[in-house]
Coordinates of C-alpha atoms in Angstrom, one line a residue:
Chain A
X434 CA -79.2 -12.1 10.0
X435 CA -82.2 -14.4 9.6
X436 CA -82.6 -18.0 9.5
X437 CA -85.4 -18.4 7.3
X438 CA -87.1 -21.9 6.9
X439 CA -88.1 -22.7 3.5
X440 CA -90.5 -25.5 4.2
X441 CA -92.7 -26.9 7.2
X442 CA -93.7 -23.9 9.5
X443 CA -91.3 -21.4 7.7
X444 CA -89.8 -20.2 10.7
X445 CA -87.5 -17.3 11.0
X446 CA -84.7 -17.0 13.6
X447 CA -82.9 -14.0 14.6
X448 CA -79.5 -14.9 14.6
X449 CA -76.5 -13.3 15.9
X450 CA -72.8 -13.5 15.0
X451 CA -72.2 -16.3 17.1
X452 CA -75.2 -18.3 15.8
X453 CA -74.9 -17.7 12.2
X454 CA -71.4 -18.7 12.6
X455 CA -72.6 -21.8 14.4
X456 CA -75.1 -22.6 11.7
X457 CA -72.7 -22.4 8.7
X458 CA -70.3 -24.6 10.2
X459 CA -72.4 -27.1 11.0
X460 CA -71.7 -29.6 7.9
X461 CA -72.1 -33.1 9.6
X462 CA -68.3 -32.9 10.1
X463 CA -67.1 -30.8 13.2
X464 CA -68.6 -32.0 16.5
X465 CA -70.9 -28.5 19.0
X466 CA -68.4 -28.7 20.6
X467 CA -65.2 -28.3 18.1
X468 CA -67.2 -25.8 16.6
X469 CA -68.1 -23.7 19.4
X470 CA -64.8 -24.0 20.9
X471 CA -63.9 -22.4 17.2
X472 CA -66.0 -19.8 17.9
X473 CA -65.0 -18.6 21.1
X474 CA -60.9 -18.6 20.0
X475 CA -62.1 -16.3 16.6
X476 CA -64.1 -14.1 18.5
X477 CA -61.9 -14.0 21.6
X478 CA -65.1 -14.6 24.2
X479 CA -65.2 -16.9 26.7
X480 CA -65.7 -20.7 25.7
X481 CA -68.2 -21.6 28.6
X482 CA -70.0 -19.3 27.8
X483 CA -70.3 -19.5 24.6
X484 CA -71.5 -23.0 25.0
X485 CA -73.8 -21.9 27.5
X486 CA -75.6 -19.3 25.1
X487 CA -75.2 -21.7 22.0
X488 CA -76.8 -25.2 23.1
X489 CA -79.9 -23.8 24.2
X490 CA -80.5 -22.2 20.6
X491 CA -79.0 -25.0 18.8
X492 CA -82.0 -27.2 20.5
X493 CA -84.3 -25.0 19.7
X494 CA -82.7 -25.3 16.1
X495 CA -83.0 -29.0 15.8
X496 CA -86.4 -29.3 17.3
X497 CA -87.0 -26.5 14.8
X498 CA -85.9 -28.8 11.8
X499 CA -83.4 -26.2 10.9
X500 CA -80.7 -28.2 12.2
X501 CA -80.5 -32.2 11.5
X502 CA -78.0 -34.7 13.5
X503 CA -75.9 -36.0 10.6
Chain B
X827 CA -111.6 35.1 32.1
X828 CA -112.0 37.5 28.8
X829 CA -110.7 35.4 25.7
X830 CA -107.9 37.2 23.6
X831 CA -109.7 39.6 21.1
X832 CA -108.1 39.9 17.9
X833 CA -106.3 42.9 17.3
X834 CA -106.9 43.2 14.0
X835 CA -110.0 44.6 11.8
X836 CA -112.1 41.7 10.2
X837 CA -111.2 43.1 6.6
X838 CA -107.8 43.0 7.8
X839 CA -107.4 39.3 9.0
X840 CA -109.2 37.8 5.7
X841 CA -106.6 39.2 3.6
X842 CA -103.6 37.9 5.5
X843 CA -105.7 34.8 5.5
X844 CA -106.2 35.2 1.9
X845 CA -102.7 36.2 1.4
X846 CA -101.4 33.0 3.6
X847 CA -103.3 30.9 1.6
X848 CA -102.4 32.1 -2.1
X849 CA -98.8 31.8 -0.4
X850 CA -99.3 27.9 0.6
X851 CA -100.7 27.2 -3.0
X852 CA -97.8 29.0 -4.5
X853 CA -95.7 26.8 -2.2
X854 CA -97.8 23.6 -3.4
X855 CA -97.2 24.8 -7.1
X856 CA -93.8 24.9 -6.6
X857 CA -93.5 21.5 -4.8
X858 CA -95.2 20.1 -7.9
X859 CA -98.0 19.1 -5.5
X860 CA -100.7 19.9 -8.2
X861 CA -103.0 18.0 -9.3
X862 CA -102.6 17.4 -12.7
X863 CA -99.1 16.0 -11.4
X864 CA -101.1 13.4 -9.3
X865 CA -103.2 12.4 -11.5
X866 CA -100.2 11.8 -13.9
X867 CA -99.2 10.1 -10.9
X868 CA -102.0 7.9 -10.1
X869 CA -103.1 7.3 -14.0
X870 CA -106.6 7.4 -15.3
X871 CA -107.3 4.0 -13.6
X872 CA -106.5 5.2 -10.6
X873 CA -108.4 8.6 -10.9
X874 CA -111.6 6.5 -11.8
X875 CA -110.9 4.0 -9.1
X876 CA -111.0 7.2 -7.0
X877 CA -113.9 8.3 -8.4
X878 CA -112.0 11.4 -8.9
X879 CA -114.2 13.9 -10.7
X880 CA -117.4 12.8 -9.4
X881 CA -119.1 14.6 -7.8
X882 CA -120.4 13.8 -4.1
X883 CA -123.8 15.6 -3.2
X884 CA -123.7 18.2 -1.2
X885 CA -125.8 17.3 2.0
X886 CA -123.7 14.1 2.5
X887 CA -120.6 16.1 2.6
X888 CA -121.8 19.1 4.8
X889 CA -124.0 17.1 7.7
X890 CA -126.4 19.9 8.0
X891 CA -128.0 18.8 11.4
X892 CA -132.0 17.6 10.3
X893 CA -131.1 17.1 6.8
X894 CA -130.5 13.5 5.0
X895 CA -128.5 13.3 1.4
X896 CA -130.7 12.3 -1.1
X897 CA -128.7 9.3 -2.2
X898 CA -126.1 7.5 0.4
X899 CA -122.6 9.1 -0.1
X900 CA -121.9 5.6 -1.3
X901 CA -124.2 5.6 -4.2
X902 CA -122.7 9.7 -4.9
X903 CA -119.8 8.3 -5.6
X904 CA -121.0 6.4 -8.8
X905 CA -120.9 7.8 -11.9
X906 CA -124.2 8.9 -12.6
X907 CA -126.1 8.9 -16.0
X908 CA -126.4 12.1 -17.9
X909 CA -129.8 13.5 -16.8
X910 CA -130.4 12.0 -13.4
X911 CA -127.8 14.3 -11.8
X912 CA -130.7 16.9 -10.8
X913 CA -132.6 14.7 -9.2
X914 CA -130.9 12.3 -7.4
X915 CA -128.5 15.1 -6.1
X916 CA -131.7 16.9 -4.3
X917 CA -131.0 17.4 -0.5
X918 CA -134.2 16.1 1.6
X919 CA -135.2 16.8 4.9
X920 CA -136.1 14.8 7.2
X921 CA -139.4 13.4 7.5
X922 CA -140.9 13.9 4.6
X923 CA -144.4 14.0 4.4
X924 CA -146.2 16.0 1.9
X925 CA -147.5 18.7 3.5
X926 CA -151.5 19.1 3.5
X927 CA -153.3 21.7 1.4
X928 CA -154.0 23.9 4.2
X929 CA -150.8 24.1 5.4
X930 CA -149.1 24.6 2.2
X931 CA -151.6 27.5 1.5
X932 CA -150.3 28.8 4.8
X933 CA -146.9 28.2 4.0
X934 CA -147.4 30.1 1.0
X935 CA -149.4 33.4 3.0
X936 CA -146.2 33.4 5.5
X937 CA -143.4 33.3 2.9
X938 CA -141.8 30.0 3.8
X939 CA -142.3 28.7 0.7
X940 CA -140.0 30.8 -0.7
X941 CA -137.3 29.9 1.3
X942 CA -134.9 28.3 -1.1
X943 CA -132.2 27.1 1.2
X944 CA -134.4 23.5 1.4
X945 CA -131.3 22.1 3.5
X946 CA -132.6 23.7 6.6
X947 CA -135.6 23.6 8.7
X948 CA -137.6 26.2 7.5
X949 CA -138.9 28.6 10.3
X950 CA -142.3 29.3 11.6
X951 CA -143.4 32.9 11.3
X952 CA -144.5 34.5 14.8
X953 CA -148.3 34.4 15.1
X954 CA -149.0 30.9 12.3
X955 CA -149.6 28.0 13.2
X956 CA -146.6 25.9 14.1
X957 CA -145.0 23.3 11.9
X958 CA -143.2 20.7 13.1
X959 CA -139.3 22.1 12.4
X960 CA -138.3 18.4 10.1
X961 CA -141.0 18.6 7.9
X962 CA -140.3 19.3 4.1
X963 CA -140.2 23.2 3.3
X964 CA -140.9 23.1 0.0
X965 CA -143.8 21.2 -1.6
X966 CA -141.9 20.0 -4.7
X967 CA -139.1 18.7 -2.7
X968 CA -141.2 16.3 -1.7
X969 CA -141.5 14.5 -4.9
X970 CA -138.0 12.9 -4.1
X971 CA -139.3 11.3 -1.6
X972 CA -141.8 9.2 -2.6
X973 CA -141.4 5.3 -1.9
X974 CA -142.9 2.6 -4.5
X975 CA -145.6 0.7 -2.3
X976 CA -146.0 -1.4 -4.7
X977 CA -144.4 -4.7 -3.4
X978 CA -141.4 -5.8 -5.5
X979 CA -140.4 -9.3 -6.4
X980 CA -136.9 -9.2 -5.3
X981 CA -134.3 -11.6 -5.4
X982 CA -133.3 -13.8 -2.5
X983 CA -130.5 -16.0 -2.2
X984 CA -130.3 -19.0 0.6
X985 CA -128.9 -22.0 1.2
X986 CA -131.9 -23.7 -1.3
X987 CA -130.2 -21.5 -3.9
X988 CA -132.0 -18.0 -5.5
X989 CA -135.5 -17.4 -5.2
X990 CA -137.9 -15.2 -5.0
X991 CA -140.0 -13.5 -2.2
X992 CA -142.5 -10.4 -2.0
X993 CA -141.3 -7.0 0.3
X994 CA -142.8 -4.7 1.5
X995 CA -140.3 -2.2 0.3
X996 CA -140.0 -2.1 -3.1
X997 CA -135.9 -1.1 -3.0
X998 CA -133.6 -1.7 -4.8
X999 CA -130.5 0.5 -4.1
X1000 CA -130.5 4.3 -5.0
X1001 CA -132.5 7.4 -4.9
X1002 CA -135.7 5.8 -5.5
X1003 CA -134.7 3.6 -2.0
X1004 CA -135.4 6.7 -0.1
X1005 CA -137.3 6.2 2.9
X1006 CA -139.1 8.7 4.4
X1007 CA -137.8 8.6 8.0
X1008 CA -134.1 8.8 6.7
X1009 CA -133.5 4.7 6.6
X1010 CA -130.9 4.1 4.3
X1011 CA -131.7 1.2 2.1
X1012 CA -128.2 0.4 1.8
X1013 CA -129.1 -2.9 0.5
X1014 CA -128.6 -4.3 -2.7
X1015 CA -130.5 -6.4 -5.1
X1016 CA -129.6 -9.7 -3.2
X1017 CA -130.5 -8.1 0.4
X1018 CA -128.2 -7.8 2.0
X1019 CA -126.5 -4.4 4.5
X1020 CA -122.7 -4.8 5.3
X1021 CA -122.1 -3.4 8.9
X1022 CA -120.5 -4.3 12.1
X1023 CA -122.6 -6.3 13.1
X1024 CA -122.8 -8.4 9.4
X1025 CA -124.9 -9.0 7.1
X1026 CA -128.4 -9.1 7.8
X1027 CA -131.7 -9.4 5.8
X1028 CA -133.0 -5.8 5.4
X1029 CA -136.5 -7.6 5.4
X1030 CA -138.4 -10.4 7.0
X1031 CA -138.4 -13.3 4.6
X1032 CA -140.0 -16.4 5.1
X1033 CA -137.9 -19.4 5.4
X1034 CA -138.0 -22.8 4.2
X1035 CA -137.1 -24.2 8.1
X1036 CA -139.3 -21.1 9.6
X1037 CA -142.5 -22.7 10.5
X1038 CA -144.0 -19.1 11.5
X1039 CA -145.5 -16.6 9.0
X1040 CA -143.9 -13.6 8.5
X1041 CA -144.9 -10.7 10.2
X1042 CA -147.1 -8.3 8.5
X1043 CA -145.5 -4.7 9.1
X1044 CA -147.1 -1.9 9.2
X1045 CA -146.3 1.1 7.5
X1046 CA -142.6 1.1 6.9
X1047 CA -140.5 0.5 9.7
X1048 CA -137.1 -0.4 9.3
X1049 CA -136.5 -4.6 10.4
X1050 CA -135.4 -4.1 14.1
X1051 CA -136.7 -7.1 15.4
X1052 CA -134.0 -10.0 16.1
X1053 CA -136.0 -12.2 14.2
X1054 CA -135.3 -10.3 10.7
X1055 CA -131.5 -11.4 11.1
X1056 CA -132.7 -15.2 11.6
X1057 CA -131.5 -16.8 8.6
X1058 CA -129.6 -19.7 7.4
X1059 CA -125.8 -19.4 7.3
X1060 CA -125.8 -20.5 3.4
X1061 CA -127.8 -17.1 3.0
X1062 CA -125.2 -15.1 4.7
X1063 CA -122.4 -16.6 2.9
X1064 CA -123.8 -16.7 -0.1
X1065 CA -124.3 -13.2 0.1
X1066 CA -120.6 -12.2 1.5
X1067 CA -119.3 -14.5 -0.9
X1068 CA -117.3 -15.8 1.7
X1069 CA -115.1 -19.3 1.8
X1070 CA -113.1 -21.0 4.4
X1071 CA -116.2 -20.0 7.0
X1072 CA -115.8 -22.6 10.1
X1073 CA -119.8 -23.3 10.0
X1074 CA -120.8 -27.0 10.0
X1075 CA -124.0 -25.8 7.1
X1076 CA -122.3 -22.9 4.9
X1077 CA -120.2 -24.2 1.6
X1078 CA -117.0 -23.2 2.5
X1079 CA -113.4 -24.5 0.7
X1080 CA -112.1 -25.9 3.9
X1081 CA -111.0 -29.4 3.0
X1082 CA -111.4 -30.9 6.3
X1083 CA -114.4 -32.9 6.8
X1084 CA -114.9 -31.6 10.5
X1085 CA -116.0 -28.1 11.4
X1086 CA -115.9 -27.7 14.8
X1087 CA -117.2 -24.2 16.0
X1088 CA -115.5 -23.9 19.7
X1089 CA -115.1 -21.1 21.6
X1090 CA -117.3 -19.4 24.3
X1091 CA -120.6 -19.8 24.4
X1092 CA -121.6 -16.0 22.6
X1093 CA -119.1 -17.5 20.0
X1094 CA -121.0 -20.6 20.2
X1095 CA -124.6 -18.5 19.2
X1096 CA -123.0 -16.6 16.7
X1097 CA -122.0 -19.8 14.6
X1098 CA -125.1 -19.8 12.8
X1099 CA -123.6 -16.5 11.7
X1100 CA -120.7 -17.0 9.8
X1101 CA -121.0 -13.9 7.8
X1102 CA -121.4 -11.5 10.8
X1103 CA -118.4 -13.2 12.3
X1104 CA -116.4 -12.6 9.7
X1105 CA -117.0 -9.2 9.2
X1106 CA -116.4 -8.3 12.5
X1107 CA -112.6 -7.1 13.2
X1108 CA -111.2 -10.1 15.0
X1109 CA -108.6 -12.5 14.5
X1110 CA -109.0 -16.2 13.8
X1111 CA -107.0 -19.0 15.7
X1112 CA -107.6 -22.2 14.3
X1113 CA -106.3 -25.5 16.1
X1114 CA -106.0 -28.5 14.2
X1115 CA -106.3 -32.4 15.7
X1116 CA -104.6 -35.2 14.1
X1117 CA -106.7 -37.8 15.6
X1118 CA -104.6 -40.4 15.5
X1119 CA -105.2 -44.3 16.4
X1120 CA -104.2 -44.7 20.5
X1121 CA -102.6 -48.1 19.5
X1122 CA -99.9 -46.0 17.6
X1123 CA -97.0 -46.9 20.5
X1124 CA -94.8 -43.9 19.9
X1125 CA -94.8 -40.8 17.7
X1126 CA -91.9 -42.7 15.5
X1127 CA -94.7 -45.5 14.8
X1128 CA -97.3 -42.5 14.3
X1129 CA -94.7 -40.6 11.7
X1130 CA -94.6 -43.7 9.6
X1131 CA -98.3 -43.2 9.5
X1132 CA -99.0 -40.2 8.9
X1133 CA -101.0 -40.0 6.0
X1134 CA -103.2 -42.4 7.4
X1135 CA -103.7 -39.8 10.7
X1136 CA -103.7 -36.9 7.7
X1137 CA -106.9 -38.5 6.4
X1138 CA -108.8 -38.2 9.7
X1139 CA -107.4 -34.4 10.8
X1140 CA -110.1 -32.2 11.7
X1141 CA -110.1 -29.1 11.9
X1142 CA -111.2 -26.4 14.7
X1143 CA -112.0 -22.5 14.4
X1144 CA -113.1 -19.9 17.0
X1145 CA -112.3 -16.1 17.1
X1146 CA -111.3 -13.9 20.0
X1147 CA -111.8 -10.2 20.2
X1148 CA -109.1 -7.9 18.8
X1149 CA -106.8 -7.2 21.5
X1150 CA -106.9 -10.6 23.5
X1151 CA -104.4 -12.6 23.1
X1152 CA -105.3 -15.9 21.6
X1153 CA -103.0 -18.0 22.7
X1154 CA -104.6 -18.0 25.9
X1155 CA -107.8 -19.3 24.7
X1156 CA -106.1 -22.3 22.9
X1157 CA -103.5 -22.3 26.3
X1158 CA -107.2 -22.3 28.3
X1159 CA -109.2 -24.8 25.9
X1160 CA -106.3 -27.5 25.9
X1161 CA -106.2 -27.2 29.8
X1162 CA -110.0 -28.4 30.0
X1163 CA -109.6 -31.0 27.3
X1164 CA -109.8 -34.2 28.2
X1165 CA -107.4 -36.2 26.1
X1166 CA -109.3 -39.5 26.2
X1167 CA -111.5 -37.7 24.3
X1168 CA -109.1 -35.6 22.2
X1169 CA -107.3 -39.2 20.7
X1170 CA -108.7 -41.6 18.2
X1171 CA -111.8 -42.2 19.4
X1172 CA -112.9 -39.0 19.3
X1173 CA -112.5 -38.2 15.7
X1174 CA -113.8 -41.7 15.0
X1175 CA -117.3 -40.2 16.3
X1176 CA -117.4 -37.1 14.2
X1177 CA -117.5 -33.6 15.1
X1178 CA -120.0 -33.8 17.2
X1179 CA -117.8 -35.0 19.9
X1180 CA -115.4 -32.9 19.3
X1181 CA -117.4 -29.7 19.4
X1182 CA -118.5 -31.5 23.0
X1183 CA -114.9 -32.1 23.9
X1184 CA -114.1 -28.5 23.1
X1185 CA -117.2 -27.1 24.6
X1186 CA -115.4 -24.3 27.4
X1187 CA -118.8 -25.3 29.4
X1188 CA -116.7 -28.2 30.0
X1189 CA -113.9 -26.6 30.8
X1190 CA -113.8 -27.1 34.1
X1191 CA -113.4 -30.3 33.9
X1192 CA -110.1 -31.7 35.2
X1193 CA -107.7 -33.0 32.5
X1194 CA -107.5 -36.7 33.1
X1195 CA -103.8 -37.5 34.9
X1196 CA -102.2 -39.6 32.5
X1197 CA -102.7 -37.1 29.8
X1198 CA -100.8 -38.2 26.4
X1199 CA -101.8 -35.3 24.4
X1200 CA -99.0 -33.8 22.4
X1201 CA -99.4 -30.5 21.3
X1202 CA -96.9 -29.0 18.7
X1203 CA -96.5 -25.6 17.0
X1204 CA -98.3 -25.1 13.4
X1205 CA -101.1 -24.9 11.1
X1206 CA -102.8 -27.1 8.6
X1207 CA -103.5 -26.6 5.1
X1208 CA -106.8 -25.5 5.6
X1209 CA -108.5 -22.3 4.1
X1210 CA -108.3 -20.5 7.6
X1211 CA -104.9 -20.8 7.3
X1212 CA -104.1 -19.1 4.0
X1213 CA -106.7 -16.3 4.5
X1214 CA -105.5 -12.7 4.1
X1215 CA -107.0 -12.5 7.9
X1216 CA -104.5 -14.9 9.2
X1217 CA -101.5 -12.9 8.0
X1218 CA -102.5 -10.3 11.1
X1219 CA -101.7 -12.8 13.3
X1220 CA -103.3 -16.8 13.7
X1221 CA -102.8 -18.6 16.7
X1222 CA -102.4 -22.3 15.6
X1223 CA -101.5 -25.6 16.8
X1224 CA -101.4 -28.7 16.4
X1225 CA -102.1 -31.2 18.8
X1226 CA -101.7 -35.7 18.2
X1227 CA -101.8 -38.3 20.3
X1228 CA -99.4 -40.5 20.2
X1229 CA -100.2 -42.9 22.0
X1230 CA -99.3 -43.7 25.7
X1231 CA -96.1 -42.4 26.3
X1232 CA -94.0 -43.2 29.1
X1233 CA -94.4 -41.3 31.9
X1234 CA -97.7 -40.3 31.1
X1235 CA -97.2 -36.7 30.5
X1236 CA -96.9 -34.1 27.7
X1237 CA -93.4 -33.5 26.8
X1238 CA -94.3 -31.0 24.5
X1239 CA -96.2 -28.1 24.5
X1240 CA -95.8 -25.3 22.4
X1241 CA -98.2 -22.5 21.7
X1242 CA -97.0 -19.8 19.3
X1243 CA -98.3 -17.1 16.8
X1244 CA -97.7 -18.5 13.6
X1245 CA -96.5 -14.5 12.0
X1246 CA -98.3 -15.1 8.6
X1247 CA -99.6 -17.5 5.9
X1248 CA -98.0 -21.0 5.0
X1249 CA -99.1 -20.6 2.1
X1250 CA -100.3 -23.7 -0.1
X1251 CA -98.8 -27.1 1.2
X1252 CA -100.4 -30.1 -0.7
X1253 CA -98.6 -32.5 1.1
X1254 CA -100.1 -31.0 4.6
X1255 CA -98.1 -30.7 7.7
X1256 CA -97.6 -34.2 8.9
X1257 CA -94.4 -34.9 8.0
X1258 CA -93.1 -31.6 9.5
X1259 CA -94.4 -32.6 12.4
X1260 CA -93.3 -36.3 12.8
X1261 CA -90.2 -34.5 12.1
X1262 CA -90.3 -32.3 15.2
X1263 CA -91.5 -35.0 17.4
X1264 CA -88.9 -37.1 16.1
X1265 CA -86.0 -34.2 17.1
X1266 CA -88.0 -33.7 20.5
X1267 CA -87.2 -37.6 21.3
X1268 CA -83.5 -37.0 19.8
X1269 CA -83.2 -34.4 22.3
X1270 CA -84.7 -35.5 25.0
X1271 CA -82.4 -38.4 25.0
X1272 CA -79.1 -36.3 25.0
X1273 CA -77.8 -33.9 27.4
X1274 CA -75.7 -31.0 26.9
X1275 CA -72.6 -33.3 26.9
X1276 CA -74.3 -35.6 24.6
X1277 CA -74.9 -32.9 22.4
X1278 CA -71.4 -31.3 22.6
X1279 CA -70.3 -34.2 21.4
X1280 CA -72.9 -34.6 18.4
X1281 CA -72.4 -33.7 14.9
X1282 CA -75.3 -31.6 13.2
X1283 CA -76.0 -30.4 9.4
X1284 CA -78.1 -28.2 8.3
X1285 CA -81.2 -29.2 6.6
X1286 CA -80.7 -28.0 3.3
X1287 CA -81.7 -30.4 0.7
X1288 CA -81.1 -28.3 -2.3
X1289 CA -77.7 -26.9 -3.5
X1290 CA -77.1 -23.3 -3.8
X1291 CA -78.0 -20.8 -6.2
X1292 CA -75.0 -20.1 -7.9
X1293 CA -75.3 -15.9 -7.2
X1294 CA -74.2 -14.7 -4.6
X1295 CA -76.3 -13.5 -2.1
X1296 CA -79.7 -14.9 -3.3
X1297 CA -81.4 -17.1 -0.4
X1298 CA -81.1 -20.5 -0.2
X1299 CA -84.0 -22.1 -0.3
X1300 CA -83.9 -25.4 2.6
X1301 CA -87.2 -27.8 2.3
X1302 CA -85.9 -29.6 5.9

């Protein structure tokens, strides 16, 4: 799956399961971490690192302008 | 070591080789690999586009070594008029001066002359006089190869618009273009040879700026000299038909009111070239400078004024050969820039600064300390950007001042091939990029915890498409 970027720079990320689950649950409503923690119970991997492999992309996300703080 | 001999008799192998081969075509037939079935395929357009059913003189297809086509392989591809075939398609050797009576009389005595295979050097019978092996064979071959003397008014395009100038070559494209010493007048009416190495004037012309006279040649020579190529970059474009070039003279589209030709210093000679640049296989990176004022205290002030640093961008182009990564001649030019310079002040002064401040003679020059240059990730609106060239790959970025920061240094850097065109963006990349500053200080300011803890959206300002699986499109 591809995060595509319909405006600014038009970037396209490569994202994985984890990621694109990460990205469609982020509504303004669930905190990172309630979400990831979400994550890590439906997929049955560990939370940490989850987290771990998450926050890094999610900045990258945000300073992307694919991802906003509500 | 004794090669393999063939076991077989010669009559023997050509008819399995003509068996094998009426075995492939019935194999091709019954593929449906004929060719009425591509050119149903392709359609007449097509076909003519191909210039399928044209025929291609023979000389030009075959090579034979001392032997020059007639007319360029270029030109055989053109439909020709009814007529003309016969003599436009005549094979020429080399060097073709009419031979002298005496010679052809001895031509004639030895039997050369009745050599009709014109495409090869004819030989010299034991005992006559020898004859230089690339002169014409046959004395009526020869009439293809006369050259008007007379000089031609041809049509000249520079940057003072069309004119007018005398040649010595009276060519205009085609048979009749023919010189004797096999130069190909692959030139056209307005002058001008594609190659690698550009467009060039295939004659000495005198220009307007050219205080010298031109140089009387003698006989006719093709233009080797340097000096032939020395013309204005509104001549070259003009001819290329080019747009978007980065040259300070030529009309290009580019909307920015700077052109600042950087690069290395052969890049730096070559600027007066835009055409030859462009024509060469190379990729553009193209750097773009909001110059924004250095009172601006933050880049949150500078967002709010964005239009404002918009209207004095300017804009920076240089090349790097194919197979060099770009990115680390923007990574090596932003090292030896020296930010006081880079800021406000220095698009205040015009591009003439700038091309200073970007001059890699200077790049050895130690960045200044307290450098405050930002340099983010994108492109501009400009006409580099949304060239067909850049889709192969155009380093840009961006780079603002925002003022002085605390701390003094960059916090971000980011240099990144942009993977194709932006396409058309009115509004310009400001606001993106206030945008990204703006989530670089948001960052900055919270740690993982912090972030944890935060609640994020994404930026989708426009609702769904109501089928499913079409692609949201998110203007963030």
């Amino acid at each position: 799956m591809t995060l595509v970027q319909g405006g600014g720079f038009g970037r396209r990320v490569d994202a994985d399961t984890a990621l694109a689950a990460f990205v469609g649950a982020c509504d303004g409503e669930l905190s990172v971490r309630a979400i990831t923690g979400a994550i890590a119970q439906i997929t049955g991997v560990d939370e940490d690192a989850l987290v771990a492999d998450l926050l890094p992309r999610a900045r990258d996300l945000v300073l992307d302008g694919l991802l906003l703080p509500a | 070591m004794t090669p393999p001999r063939s076991t077989g008799a010669p009559a023997a192998r050509d008819r399995d080789r003509t068996r094998s081969g009426r075995g492939d075509r019935r194999d091709l037939e019954a593929a449906g690999f004929t060719v009425e079935r591509l050119d149903s395929l392709w359609g007449t357009e097509a076909a003519a586009s191909l210039h399928r059913g044209s025929r291609v003189c023979g000389a030009a297809c075959t090579g034979v070594a001392g032997v020059v086509p007639a007319r360029h392989p270029r030109h055989a591809l053109r439909p020709r008029a009814a007529g003309v075939a016969g003599t436009r398609g005549r094979r020429v050797p080399v060097g073709g001066r009419r031979p002298g009576r005496r010679r052809r009389a001895a031509a004639e005595r030895h039997g050369t002359e009745t050599d009709t295979d014109a495409t090869r050097p004819t030989p010299t019978t034991p005992g006559s006089r020898s004859t230089p092996p690339m002169r014409s064979s046959t004395p009526r071959s020869t009439s293809a190869l006369r050259v008007r003397r007379r000089p031609r008014r041809r049509q000249l395009v520079d940057r003072l618009g069309p004119r007018r100038a005398r040649t010595r070559h009276g060519t205009g494209g085609g048979a009749r273009a023919r010189h004797r010493r096999g130069h190909h007048h692959a030139l056209r009416s307005a002058g001008a040879r594609p190659g690698p190495s550009g467009a060039r004037p295939r004659h000495r012309v005198r220009h307007p700026g050219d205080a010298r006279p031109p140089v009387r040649r003698r006989g006719r020579r093709p233009p080797t000299s340097p000096a032939a190529r020395s013309t204005s970059p509104g001549f070259n474009v003009a001819l290329n038909g080019l747009t978007g070039s980065s040259s300070g003279s030529a009309p290009c589209s580019n909307p920015s009111p700077v052109n600042a030709s950087t690069g290395s210093s052969r890049t730096r000679r070559s600027s007066s070239r835009p055409a030859a640049k462009a024509s060469r296989p190379t990729s553009t990176a193209t750097a773009a400078w909001w110059a924004t004022p250095s009172s601006r205290p933050s880049c949150a002030a500078w967002a709010s004024t964005s239009h404002r640093a918009a209207r004095r961008s300017s804009l920076g182009n240089w090349e790097y050969r194919w197979g060099s990564d770009g990115l680390d001649r923007v990574r090596f030019l932003v090292r030896g820039l020296r930010p006081r310079r880079l800021g406000g002040r220095a698009g205040a002064r015009g591009p003439a600064r700038l091309r200073r401040d970007l001059d890699p003679r200077r790049r050895d020059e130690a960045p200044a300390p307290s450098s405050t240059t930002w340099w983010t990730p994108g492109s501009t609106t400009s006409a580099t950007a949304a060239s067909p060239a850049s889709a192969s790959g155009t380093s840009s970025c961006d780079g603002r001042r925002p003022g002085r920061a605390a701390g003094g240094a960059p916090r971000l850097r980011r240099f990144e091939r942009v993977p194709e065109t932006l396409g058309s963006n009115p509004a310009g990349l400001g606001a993106t990029v206030a945008r990204v500053l703006d989530a670089a200080d948001w960052l900055a300011a919270h740690d993982d915890e912090a972030l944890g803890a935060a609640h994020l959206r994404v930026a989708v300002t426009s609702p769904r498409n109501g089928t499913t699986g079409r692609a949201t499109t998110t203007r963030p």
